[in-house]
GROMACS .gro file of C-alpha atoms in nm:
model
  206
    1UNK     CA    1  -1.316  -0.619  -0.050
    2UNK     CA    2  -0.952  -0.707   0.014
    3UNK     CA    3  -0.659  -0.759  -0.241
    4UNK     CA    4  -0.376  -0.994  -0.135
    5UNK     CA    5  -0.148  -1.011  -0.458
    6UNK     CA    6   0.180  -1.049  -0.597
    7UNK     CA    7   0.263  -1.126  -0.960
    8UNK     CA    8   0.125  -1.459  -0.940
    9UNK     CA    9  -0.148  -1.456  -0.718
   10UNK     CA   10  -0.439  -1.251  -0.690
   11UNK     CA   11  -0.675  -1.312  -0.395
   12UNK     CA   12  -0.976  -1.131  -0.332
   13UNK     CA   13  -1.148  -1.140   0.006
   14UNK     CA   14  -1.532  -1.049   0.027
   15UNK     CA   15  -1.592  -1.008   0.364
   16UNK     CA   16  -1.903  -0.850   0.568
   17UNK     CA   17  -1.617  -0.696   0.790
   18UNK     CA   18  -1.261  -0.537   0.764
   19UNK     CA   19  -1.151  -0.669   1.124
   20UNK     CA   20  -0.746  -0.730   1.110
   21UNK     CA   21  -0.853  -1.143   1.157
   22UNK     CA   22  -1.005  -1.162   0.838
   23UNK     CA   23  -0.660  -1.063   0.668
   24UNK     CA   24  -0.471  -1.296   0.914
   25UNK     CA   25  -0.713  -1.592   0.891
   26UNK     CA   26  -0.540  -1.600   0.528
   27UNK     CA   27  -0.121  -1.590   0.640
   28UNK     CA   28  -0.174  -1.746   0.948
   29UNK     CA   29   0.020  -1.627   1.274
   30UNK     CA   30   0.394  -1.746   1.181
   31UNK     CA   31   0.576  -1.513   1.084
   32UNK     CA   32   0.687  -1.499   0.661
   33UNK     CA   33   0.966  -1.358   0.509
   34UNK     CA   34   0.755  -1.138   0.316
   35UNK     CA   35   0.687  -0.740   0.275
   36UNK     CA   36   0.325  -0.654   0.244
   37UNK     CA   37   0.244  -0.306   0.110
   38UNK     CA   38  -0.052  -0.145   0.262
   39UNK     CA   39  -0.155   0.166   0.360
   40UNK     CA   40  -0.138   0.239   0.767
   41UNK     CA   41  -0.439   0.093   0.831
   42UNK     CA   42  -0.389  -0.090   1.225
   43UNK     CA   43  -0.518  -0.429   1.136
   44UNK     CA   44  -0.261  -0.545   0.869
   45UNK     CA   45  -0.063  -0.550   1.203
   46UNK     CA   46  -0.219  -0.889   1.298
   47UNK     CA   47   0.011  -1.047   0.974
   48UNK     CA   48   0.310  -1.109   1.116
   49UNK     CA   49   0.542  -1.000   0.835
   50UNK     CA   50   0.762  -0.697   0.710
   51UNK     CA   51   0.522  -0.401   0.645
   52UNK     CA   52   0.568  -0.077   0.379
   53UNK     CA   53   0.308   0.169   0.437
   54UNK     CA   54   0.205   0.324   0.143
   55UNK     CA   55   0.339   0.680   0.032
   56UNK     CA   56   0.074   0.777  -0.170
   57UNK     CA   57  -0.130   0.783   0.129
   58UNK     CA   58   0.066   0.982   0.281
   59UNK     CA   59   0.116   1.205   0.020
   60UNK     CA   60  -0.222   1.295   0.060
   61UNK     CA   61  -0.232   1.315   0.393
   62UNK     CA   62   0.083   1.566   0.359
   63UNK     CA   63  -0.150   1.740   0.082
   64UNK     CA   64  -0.458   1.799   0.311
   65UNK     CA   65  -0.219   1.969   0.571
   66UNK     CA   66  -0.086   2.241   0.310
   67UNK     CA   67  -0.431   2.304   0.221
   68UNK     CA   68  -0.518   2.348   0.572
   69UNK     CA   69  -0.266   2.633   0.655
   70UNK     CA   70  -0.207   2.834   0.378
   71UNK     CA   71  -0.115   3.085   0.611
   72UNK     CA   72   0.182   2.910   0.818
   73UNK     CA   73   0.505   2.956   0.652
   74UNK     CA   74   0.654   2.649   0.844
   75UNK     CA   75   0.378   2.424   0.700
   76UNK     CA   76   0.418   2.538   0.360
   77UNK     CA   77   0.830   2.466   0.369
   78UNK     CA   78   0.773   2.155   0.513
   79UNK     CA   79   0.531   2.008   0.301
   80UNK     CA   80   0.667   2.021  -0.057
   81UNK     CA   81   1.003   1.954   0.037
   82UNK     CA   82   0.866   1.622   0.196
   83UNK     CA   83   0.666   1.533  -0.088
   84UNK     CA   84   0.921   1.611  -0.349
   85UNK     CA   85   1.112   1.332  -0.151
   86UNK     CA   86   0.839   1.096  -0.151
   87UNK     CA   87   0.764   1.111  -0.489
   88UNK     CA   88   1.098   1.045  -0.597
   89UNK     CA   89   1.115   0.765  -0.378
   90UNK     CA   90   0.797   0.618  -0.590
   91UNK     CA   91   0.997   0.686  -0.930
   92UNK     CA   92   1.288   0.432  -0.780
   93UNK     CA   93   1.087   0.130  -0.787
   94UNK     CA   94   1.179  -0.087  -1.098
   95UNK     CA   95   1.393   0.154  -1.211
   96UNK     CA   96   1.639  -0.077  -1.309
   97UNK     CA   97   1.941  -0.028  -1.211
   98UNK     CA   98   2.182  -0.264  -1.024
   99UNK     CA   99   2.115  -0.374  -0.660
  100UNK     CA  100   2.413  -0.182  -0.498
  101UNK     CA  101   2.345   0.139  -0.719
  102UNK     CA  102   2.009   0.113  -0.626
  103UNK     CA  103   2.046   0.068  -0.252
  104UNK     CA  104   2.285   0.375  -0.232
  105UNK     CA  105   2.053   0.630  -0.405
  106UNK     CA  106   1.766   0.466  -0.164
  107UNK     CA  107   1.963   0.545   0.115
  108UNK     CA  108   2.018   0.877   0.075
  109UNK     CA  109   1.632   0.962   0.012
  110UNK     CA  110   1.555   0.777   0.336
  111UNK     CA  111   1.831   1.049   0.486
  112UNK     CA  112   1.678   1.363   0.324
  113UNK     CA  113   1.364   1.211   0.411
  114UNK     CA  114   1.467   1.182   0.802
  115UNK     CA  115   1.663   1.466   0.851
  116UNK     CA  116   1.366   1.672   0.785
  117UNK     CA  117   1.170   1.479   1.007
  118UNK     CA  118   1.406   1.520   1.279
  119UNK     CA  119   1.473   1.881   1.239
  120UNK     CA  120   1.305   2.062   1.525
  121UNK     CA  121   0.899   2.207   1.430
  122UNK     CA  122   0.694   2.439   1.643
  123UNK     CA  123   0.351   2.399   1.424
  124UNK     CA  124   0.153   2.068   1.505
  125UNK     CA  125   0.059   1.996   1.174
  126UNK     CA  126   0.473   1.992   1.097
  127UNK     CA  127   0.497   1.767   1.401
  128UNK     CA  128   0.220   1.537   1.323
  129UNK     CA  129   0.362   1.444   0.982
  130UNK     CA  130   0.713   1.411   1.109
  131UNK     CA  131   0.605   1.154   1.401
  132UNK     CA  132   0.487   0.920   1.134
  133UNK     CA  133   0.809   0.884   1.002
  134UNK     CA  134   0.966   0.912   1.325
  135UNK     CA  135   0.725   0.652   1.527
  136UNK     CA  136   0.686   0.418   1.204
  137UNK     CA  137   1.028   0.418   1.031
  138UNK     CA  138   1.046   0.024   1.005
  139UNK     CA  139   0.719   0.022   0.809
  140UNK     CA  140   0.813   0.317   0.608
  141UNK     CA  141   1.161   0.199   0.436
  142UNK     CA  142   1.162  -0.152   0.367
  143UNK     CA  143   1.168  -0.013  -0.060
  144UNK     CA  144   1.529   0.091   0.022
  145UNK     CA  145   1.622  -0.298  -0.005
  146UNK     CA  146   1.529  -0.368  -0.370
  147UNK     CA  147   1.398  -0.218  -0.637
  148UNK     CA  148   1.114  -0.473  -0.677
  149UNK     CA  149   0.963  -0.345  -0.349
  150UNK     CA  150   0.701  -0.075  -0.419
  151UNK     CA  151   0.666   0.212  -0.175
  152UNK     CA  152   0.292   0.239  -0.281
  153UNK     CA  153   0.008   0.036  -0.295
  154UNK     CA  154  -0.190   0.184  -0.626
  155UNK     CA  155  -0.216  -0.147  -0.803
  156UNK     CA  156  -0.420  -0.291  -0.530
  157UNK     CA  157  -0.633   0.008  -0.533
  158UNK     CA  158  -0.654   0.013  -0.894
  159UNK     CA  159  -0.735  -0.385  -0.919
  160UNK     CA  160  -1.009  -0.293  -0.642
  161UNK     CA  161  -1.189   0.008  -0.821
  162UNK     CA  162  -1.370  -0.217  -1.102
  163UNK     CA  163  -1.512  -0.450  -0.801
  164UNK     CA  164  -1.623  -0.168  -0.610
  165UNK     CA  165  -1.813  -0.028  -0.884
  166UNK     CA  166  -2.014  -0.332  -0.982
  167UNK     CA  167  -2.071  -0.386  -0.619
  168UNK     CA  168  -2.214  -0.046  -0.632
  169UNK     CA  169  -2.385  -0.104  -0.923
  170UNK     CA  170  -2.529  -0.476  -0.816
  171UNK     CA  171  -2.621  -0.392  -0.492
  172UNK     CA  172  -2.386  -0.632  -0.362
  173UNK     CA  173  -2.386  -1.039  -0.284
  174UNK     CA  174  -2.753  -1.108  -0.137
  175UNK     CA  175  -2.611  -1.409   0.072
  176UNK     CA  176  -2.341  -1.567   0.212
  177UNK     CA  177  -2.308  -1.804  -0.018
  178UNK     CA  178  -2.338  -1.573  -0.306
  179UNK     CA  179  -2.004  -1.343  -0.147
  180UNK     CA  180  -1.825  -1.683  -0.103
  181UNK     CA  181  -1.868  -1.749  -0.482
  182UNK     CA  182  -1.760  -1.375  -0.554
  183UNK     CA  183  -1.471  -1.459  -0.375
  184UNK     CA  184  -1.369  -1.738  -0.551
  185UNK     CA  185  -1.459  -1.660  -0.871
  186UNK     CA  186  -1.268  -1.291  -0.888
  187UNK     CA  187  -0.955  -1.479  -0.744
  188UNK     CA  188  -0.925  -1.791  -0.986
  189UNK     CA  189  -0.982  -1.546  -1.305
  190UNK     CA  190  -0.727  -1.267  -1.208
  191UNK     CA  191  -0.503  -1.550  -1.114
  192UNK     CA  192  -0.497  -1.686  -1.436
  193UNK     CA  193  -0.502  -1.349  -1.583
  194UNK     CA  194  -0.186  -1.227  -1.460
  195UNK     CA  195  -0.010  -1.584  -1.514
  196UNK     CA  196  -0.117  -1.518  -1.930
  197UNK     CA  197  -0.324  -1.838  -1.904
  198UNK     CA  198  -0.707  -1.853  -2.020
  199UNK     CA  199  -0.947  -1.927  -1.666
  200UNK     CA  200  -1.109  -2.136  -1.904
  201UNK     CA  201  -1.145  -2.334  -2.260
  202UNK     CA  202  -1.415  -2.228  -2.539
  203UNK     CA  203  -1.726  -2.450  -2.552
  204UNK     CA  204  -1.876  -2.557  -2.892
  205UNK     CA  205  -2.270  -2.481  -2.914
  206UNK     CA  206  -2.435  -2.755  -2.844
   0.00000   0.00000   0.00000
């Protein structure tokens, strides 16, 4: 199941596949002045817009590292200091504040968040994490322009989690046909959810 949403629009895509076309077959291949949050999953790259991977992913990527070498002083520095900087990156969004305020204290996170990514580390694990940032920075800092741009993609997981459950639960669409009308249904009603309307009217008893 896929989640395409904003504040207006929730569409749900129940595909048989999760092939990068399925995602572009709804934005098309011109390119929209847009940001899509996701996590670093290859084939949002199809979608030709602005991308913001998703630090929540990484922050447990960063966590399964620490775990991994409890031993190695170098991973153990790096790690919380890198998270501490990623969570407080998550706290900036909708925080309020004006636009040029906003945009400084973003800035110098991205710095922090660089300079320790640039700072020279013998241990691979150290290395791995820091190429992300290094190899992916246009994808990882689009938040810094507004506060209305999330750094993390938890509401789409969250909206998700219900679906995947009663898919679990229901075994699933048994046809085509049957997805297709999943698929419709899940978009129109948390459409009309988030825009406070009702998906539908009350019907007397006949």
């Amino acid at each position: 199941i896929w989640l395409i949403a904003n504040e207006r629009f929730k569409i749900f895509l129940h595909r048989r596949r999760r092939s990068g076309e399925e995602i572009q077959g709804v934005f098309g291949k011109e390119k929209l002045n847009m940001v899509l949050v996701t996590d670093r999953y290859a084939g949002y790259n199809k979608v030709n817009v602005l991308h913001q991977y998703c630090y929540v992913h990484l922050l447990r990527d960063i966590k399964k590292e620490k775990e991994a070498f409890p031993e190695e002083p170098e991973v153990q520095c790096f790690c919380p200091k890198l998270s501490a900087l990623l969570k407080k990156a998550i706290g900036m969004f909708g925080s309020g504040v004006r636009l040029s305020s906003y945009r400084k204290r973003a800035l110098k996170i991205k710095e922090q968040i660089m300079e320790i990514c640039r700072h020279p580390a013998q241990h691979p694990a150290v290395q791995s994490l820091q190429n992300i940032f290094l190899e992916k920075e246009d994808g990882l800092f689009q938040w810094i322009r507004s506060p209305d741009i999330p750094c993390e993609n938890n509401y789409a997981e969250r909206a998700l989690r219900p679906l995947v459950i009663t898919r679990k639960i229901s075994y699933g669409s048994q046809s085509v046909r049957g997805m297709k009308t999943r698929e419709i249904l899940t978009s129109v009603l948390h459409t009309a959810a988030a825009r406070a309307r009702h998906a539908g009217r009350r019907l007397d008893p006949a």
